[in-house]
Amino acid sequence: MLKKIQKKEYLVLGGVLLVFLLMSLYKLTDTPLWYDEMIEFYYSKYLTGQIRGVSLCSNLYERLQTNSFQPPLYNLVMHVWLLFGESEWWFRFSGVVFGVLGMLGLYACVRELAGWQAAALSVFVSSFIYELSYYVKEAAEYNMMLMLLYWLLYLYFRTLRNLTLKNIIWFTAVSVVLLYTQYGAVLGILPLAVSLFVRAWRQRESRKLCVKVALIYIAAGAVFGLPLYFLLFRIQME
């Protein structure tokens, strides 16, 4: 009986993901690349050297310092993506891939809270949200950010239910990746991180874990947060 339920769940999940995929691919290149997309294309394709007609900076780091206000991770990921193709369709297809992976994260998150039927329904409904289907057709860092946010929420609720060191490490790791994708994600990360720390603090038997959580947060901030702030964000703000 359990195997039948699992098989049914996988079939339904595959079905709703297929619906989302088809809706995302519909008229994927119906409009030409926007200015922001073109900038992302050149910044991602050419990590070093000047870009004629686009930038006189000699590398991605300098370009992000002077002409952008975002962390470098998206451009690095897209640099690898563009190694396999440079067509307009392939470039925008990256947003669709991030969208599908994000729907998997949404499914996992809702499943954690309300079961697989509600999770499948949430993905199905998301397929017909105009704003989501519109922006997933663009090659932009917010698609990667949204995908990571879904997975961060899943890890948050899983950790809230099972407060273990392993889950805290996973939550912190995804938070770091998310922060290196979009600065604004810190507004979502901080409340979740603080609430997990408070949860650990309130559990008397988990006081040792609370100390470990604090050390993980401090280490992540020192190793990843401070360099990002002083070497890029602070300069971009000037």
Tab-separated table of C-alpha atoms in Angstrom:
chain	number	residue	atom	x	y	z
A	1	MET	CA	0.000	0.000	0.000
A	2	LEU	CA	2.823	2.413	0.938
A	3	LYS	CA	4.592	1.746	-2.376
A	4	LYS	CA	1.373	2.497	-4.275
A	5	ILE	CA	0.984	5.817	-2.431
A	6	GLN	CA	4.606	6.724	-3.138
A	7	LYS	CA	4.211	5.828	-6.820
A	8	LYS	CA	1.062	7.925	-7.042
A	9	GLU	CA	2.847	10.860	-5.399
A	10	TYR	CA	5.754	10.670	-7.833
A	11	LEU	CA	3.396	10.520	-10.806
A	12	VAL	CA	1.439	13.544	-9.583
A	13	LEU	CA	4.668	15.431	-8.860
A	14	GLY	CA	5.952	14.659	-12.346
A	15	GLY	CA	2.655	15.810	-13.818
A	16	VAL	CA	2.519	19.186	-12.059
A	17	LEU	CA	6.192	19.833	-12.796
A	18	LEU	CA	5.517	19.098	-16.460
A	19	VAL	CA	2.662	21.623	-16.432
A	20	PHE	CA	4.965	24.244	-14.909
A	21	LEU	CA	7.690	23.435	-17.428
A	22	LEU	CA	5.339	23.762	-20.404
A	23	MET	CA	3.910	27.035	-19.132
A	24	SER	CA	7.433	28.372	-18.624
A	25	LEU	CA	8.605	27.322	-22.093
A	26	TYR	CA	5.558	28.851	-23.822
A	27	LYS	CA	6.775	31.837	-25.872
A	28	LEU	CA	10.137	31.723	-24.140
A	29	THR	CA	11.810	33.888	-26.763
A	30	ASP	CA	8.722	35.724	-27.958
A	31	THR	CA	10.313	39.009	-26.875
A	32	PRO	CA	13.967	39.965	-27.488
A	33	LEU	CA	16.477	40.104	-24.644
A	34	TRP	CA	16.000	43.023	-22.301
A	35	TYR	CA	18.869	45.410	-21.566
A	36	ASP	CA	19.470	43.842	-18.135
A	37	GLU	CA	19.596	40.379	-19.681
A	38	MET	CA	22.150	41.500	-22.246
A	39	ILE	CA	24.344	42.930	-19.502
A	40	GLU	CA	24.078	39.666	-17.558
A	41	PHE	CA	25.009	37.754	-20.712
A	42	TYR	CA	28.205	39.710	-21.341
A	43	TYR	CA	29.204	39.869	-17.667
A	44	SER	CA	28.745	36.092	-17.383
A	45	LYS	CA	30.377	35.109	-20.655
A	46	TYR	CA	33.496	37.262	-20.288
A	47	LEU	CA	34.876	37.026	-16.766
A	48	THR	CA	38.148	38.671	-17.783
A	49	GLY	CA	39.141	41.305	-20.302
A	50	GLN	CA	37.368	44.399	-21.549
A	51	ILE	CA	34.030	43.985	-23.328
A	52	ARG	CA	33.904	46.206	-26.366
A	53	GLY	CA	30.903	48.496	-26.301
A	54	VAL	CA	29.850	47.194	-22.877
A	55	SER	CA	32.557	47.673	-20.252
A	56	LEU	CA	36.118	48.956	-20.046
A	57	CYS	CA	36.756	47.071	-16.800
A	58	SER	CA	39.284	44.259	-16.996
A	59	ASN	CA	37.372	41.561	-15.072
A	60	LEU	CA	34.058	40.648	-13.475
A	61	TYR	CA	35.116	41.875	-10.039
A	62	GLU	CA	35.808	45.374	-11.356
A	63	ARG	CA	32.577	45.379	-13.352
A	64	LEU	CA	30.540	44.440	-10.284
A	65	GLN	CA	32.314	47.139	-8.290
A	66	THR	CA	31.549	49.935	-10.716
A	67	ASN	CA	28.514	48.995	-12.811
A	68	SER	CA	26.409	46.589	-10.762
A	69	PHE	CA	24.803	46.051	-7.387
A	70	GLN	CA	24.745	42.301	-6.963
A	71	PRO	CA	27.042	39.531	-5.671
A	72	PRO	CA	29.086	37.447	-8.148
A	73	LEU	CA	27.585	33.965	-7.799
A	74	TYR	CA	24.905	34.239	-10.481
A	75	ASN	CA	27.402	35.403	-13.105
A	76	LEU	CA	29.778	32.577	-12.204
A	77	VAL	CA	27.017	29.992	-12.505
A	78	MET	CA	25.902	31.464	-15.814
A	79	HIS	CA	29.488	31.444	-17.088
A	80	VAL	CA	29.436	27.655	-16.771
A	81	TRP	CA	25.934	27.549	-18.290
A	82	LEU	CA	27.072	29.503	-21.361
A	83	LEU	CA	29.863	27.022	-21.999
A	84	PHE	CA	27.175	24.682	-23.347
A	85	GLY	CA	25.474	27.206	-25.614
A	86	GLU	CA	25.020	30.889	-26.318
A	87	SER	CA	21.697	31.095	-28.127
A	88	GLU	CA	18.935	33.342	-26.841
A	89	TRP	CA	16.752	30.296	-26.128
A	90	TRP	CA	19.464	28.518	-24.150
A	91	PHE	CA	20.290	31.660	-22.190
A	92	ARG	CA	16.684	32.174	-21.129
A	93	PHE	CA	16.180	28.475	-20.523
A	94	SER	CA	18.384	28.913	-17.465
A	95	GLY	CA	15.536	30.823	-15.813
A	96	VAL	CA	13.188	27.941	-16.558
A	97	VAL	CA	15.603	25.452	-14.972
A	98	PHE	CA	15.854	27.600	-11.847
A	99	GLY	CA	12.052	27.815	-11.874
A	100	VAL	CA	11.582	24.040	-12.007
A	101	LEU	CA	14.156	23.508	-9.252
A	102	GLY	CA	12.344	26.166	-7.262
A	103	MET	CA	9.059	24.326	-7.683
A	104	LEU	CA	10.730	21.224	-6.274
A	105	GLY	CA	11.743	23.317	-3.266
A	106	LEU	CA	8.191	24.663	-2.936
A	107	TYR	CA	6.864	21.114	-3.134
A	108	ALA	CA	9.257	19.939	-0.415
A	109	CYS	CA	8.355	22.920	1.777
A	110	VAL	CA	4.583	22.519	1.540
A	111	ARG	CA	4.877	18.747	1.848
A	112	GLU	CA	6.720	19.254	5.133
A	113	LEU	CA	3.794	21.319	6.437
A	114	ALA	CA	0.640	19.940	4.842
A	115	GLY	CA	1.317	16.710	2.949
A	116	TRP	CA	2.060	15.835	-0.652
A	117	GLN	CA	-1.431	16.555	-2.004
A	118	ALA	CA	-1.273	20.189	-0.872
A	119	ALA	CA	2.295	20.382	-2.153
A	120	ALA	CA	1.274	19.182	-5.607
A	121	LEU	CA	-1.603	21.666	-5.653
A	122	SER	CA	0.751	24.524	-4.761
A	123	VAL	CA	3.015	23.715	-7.707
A	124	PHE	CA	0.043	23.406	-10.039
A	125	VAL	CA	-1.379	26.761	-8.969
A	126	SER	CA	2.041	28.389	-9.279
A	127	SER	CA	2.134	27.339	-12.920
A	128	PHE	CA	-0.692	29.770	-13.663
A	129	ILE	CA	0.491	32.776	-11.644
A	130	TYR	CA	1.115	35.385	-14.319
A	131	GLU	CA	3.981	37.218	-12.605
A	132	LEU	CA	5.833	33.990	-11.902
A	133	SER	CA	5.413	32.574	-15.417
A	134	TYR	CA	6.410	35.953	-16.893
A	135	TYR	CA	9.641	36.475	-14.980
A	136	VAL	CA	10.766	32.851	-15.131
A	137	LYS	CA	11.181	33.443	-18.855
A	138	GLU	CA	13.974	35.926	-18.183
A	139	ALA	CA	17.643	35.224	-17.522
A	140	ALA	CA	18.130	37.055	-14.234
A	141	GLU	CA	19.546	36.428	-10.774
A	142	TYR	CA	16.135	36.695	-9.094
A	143	ASN	CA	15.127	33.325	-10.564
A	144	MET	CA	18.107	31.711	-8.881
A	145	MET	CA	17.344	33.662	-5.703
A	146	LEU	CA	13.707	32.527	-5.656
A	147	MET	CA	14.734	28.919	-6.198
A	148	LEU	CA	17.117	29.088	-3.230
A	149	LEU	CA	14.490	30.821	-1.076
A	150	TYR	CA	12.070	27.943	-1.575
A	151	TRP	CA	14.729	25.467	-0.483
A	152	LEU	CA	15.738	27.664	2.451
A	153	LEU	CA	12.150	27.702	3.687
A	154	TYR	CA	12.016	23.923	3.398
A	155	LEU	CA	15.222	23.603	5.443
A	156	TYR	CA	13.892	26.103	7.961
A	157	PHE	CA	10.685	24.188	8.652
A	158	ARG	CA	12.555	20.879	8.702
A	159	THR	CA	15.026	22.293	11.208
A	160	LEU	CA	12.218	23.802	13.262
A	161	ARG	CA	10.750	20.331	13.631
A	162	ASN	CA	14.044	18.539	14.140
A	163	LEU	CA	16.597	20.892	15.648
A	164	THR	CA	19.874	19.102	14.929
A	165	LEU	CA	23.359	20.326	14.163
A	166	LYS	CA	23.213	18.740	10.709
A	167	ASN	CA	20.046	20.627	9.800
A	168	ILE	CA	21.471	23.914	11.109
A	169	ILE	CA	24.576	23.439	8.946
A	170	TRP	CA	22.432	22.798	5.852
A	171	PHE	CA	20.315	25.859	6.604
A	172	THR	CA	23.395	28.025	7.068
A	173	ALA	CA	25.067	26.714	3.898
A	174	VAL	CA	22.052	27.500	1.719
A	175	SER	CA	21.788	30.925	3.397
A	176	VAL	CA	25.361	31.702	2.367
A	177	VAL	CA	24.738	30.629	-1.236
A	178	LEU	CA	21.564	32.715	-1.260
A	179	LEU	CA	23.378	35.778	0.068
A	180	TYR	CA	25.992	35.458	-2.680
A	181	THR	CA	23.154	35.447	-5.210
A	182	GLN	CA	21.232	38.547	-4.083
A	183	TYR	CA	21.943	40.981	-1.226
A	184	GLY	CA	18.247	41.526	-0.531
A	185	ALA	CA	17.924	37.895	0.543
A	186	VAL	CA	19.391	38.883	3.912
A	187	LEU	CA	15.960	40.315	4.790
A	188	GLY	CA	14.560	36.800	4.594
A	189	ILE	CA	17.547	34.970	6.053
A	190	LEU	CA	17.956	36.947	9.287
A	191	PRO	CA	14.455	36.397	10.777
A	192	LEU	CA	14.636	32.678	10.041
A	193	ALA	CA	18.133	32.323	11.489
A	194	VAL	CA	17.208	34.253	14.630
A	195	SER	CA	14.064	32.194	15.192
A	196	LEU	CA	16.062	28.954	14.992
A	197	PHE	CA	18.544	30.312	17.514
A	198	VAL	CA	15.703	31.317	19.860
A	199	ARG	CA	14.164	27.873	19.452
A	200	ALA	CA	17.458	26.273	20.475
A	201	TRP	CA	17.816	28.671	23.411
A	202	ARG	CA	14.377	27.825	24.790
A	203	GLN	CA	15.117	24.115	24.876
A	204	ARG	CA	17.034	23.553	28.090
A	205	GLU	CA	18.330	20.204	26.960
A	206	SER	CA	19.696	21.866	23.815
A	207	ARG	CA	21.817	24.602	25.415
A	208	LYS	CA	24.984	23.004	24.062
A	209	LEU	CA	23.388	22.956	20.638
A	210	CYS	CA	22.534	26.637	21.074
A	211	VAL	CA	26.217	27.425	21.558
A	212	LYS	CA	27.070	25.407	18.463
A	213	VAL	CA	24.401	27.237	16.460
A	214	ALA	CA	25.899	30.563	17.515
A	215	LEU	CA	29.386	29.398	16.549
A	216	ILE	CA	28.170	28.232	13.131
A	217	TYR	CA	26.490	31.591	12.508
A	218	ILE	CA	29.577	33.512	13.623
A	219	ALA	CA	31.902	31.354	11.520
A	220	ALA	CA	29.709	31.714	8.434
A	221	GLY	CA	29.510	35.464	8.929
A	222	ALA	CA	33.266	35.797	9.397
A	223	VAL	CA	34.313	33.516	6.531
A	224	PHE	CA	31.663	34.480	3.976
A	225	GLY	CA	29.777	37.559	5.142
A	226	LEU	CA	32.600	39.935	6.053
A	227	PRO	CA	34.619	39.404	2.834
A	228	LEU	CA	31.490	39.980	0.747
A	229	TYR	CA	30.741	43.158	2.657
A	230	PHE	CA	34.204	44.709	2.672
A	231	LEU	CA	35.433	43.517	-0.743
A	232	LEU	CA	32.286	44.206	-2.765
A	233	PHE	CA	29.099	45.478	-1.106
A	234	ARG	CA	30.701	48.439	0.692
A	235	ILE	CA	32.481	49.500	-2.492
A	236	GLN	CA	29.293	49.213	-4.552
A	237	MET	CA	27.516	51.470	-2.049
A	238	GLU	CA	30.077	54.276	-2.435
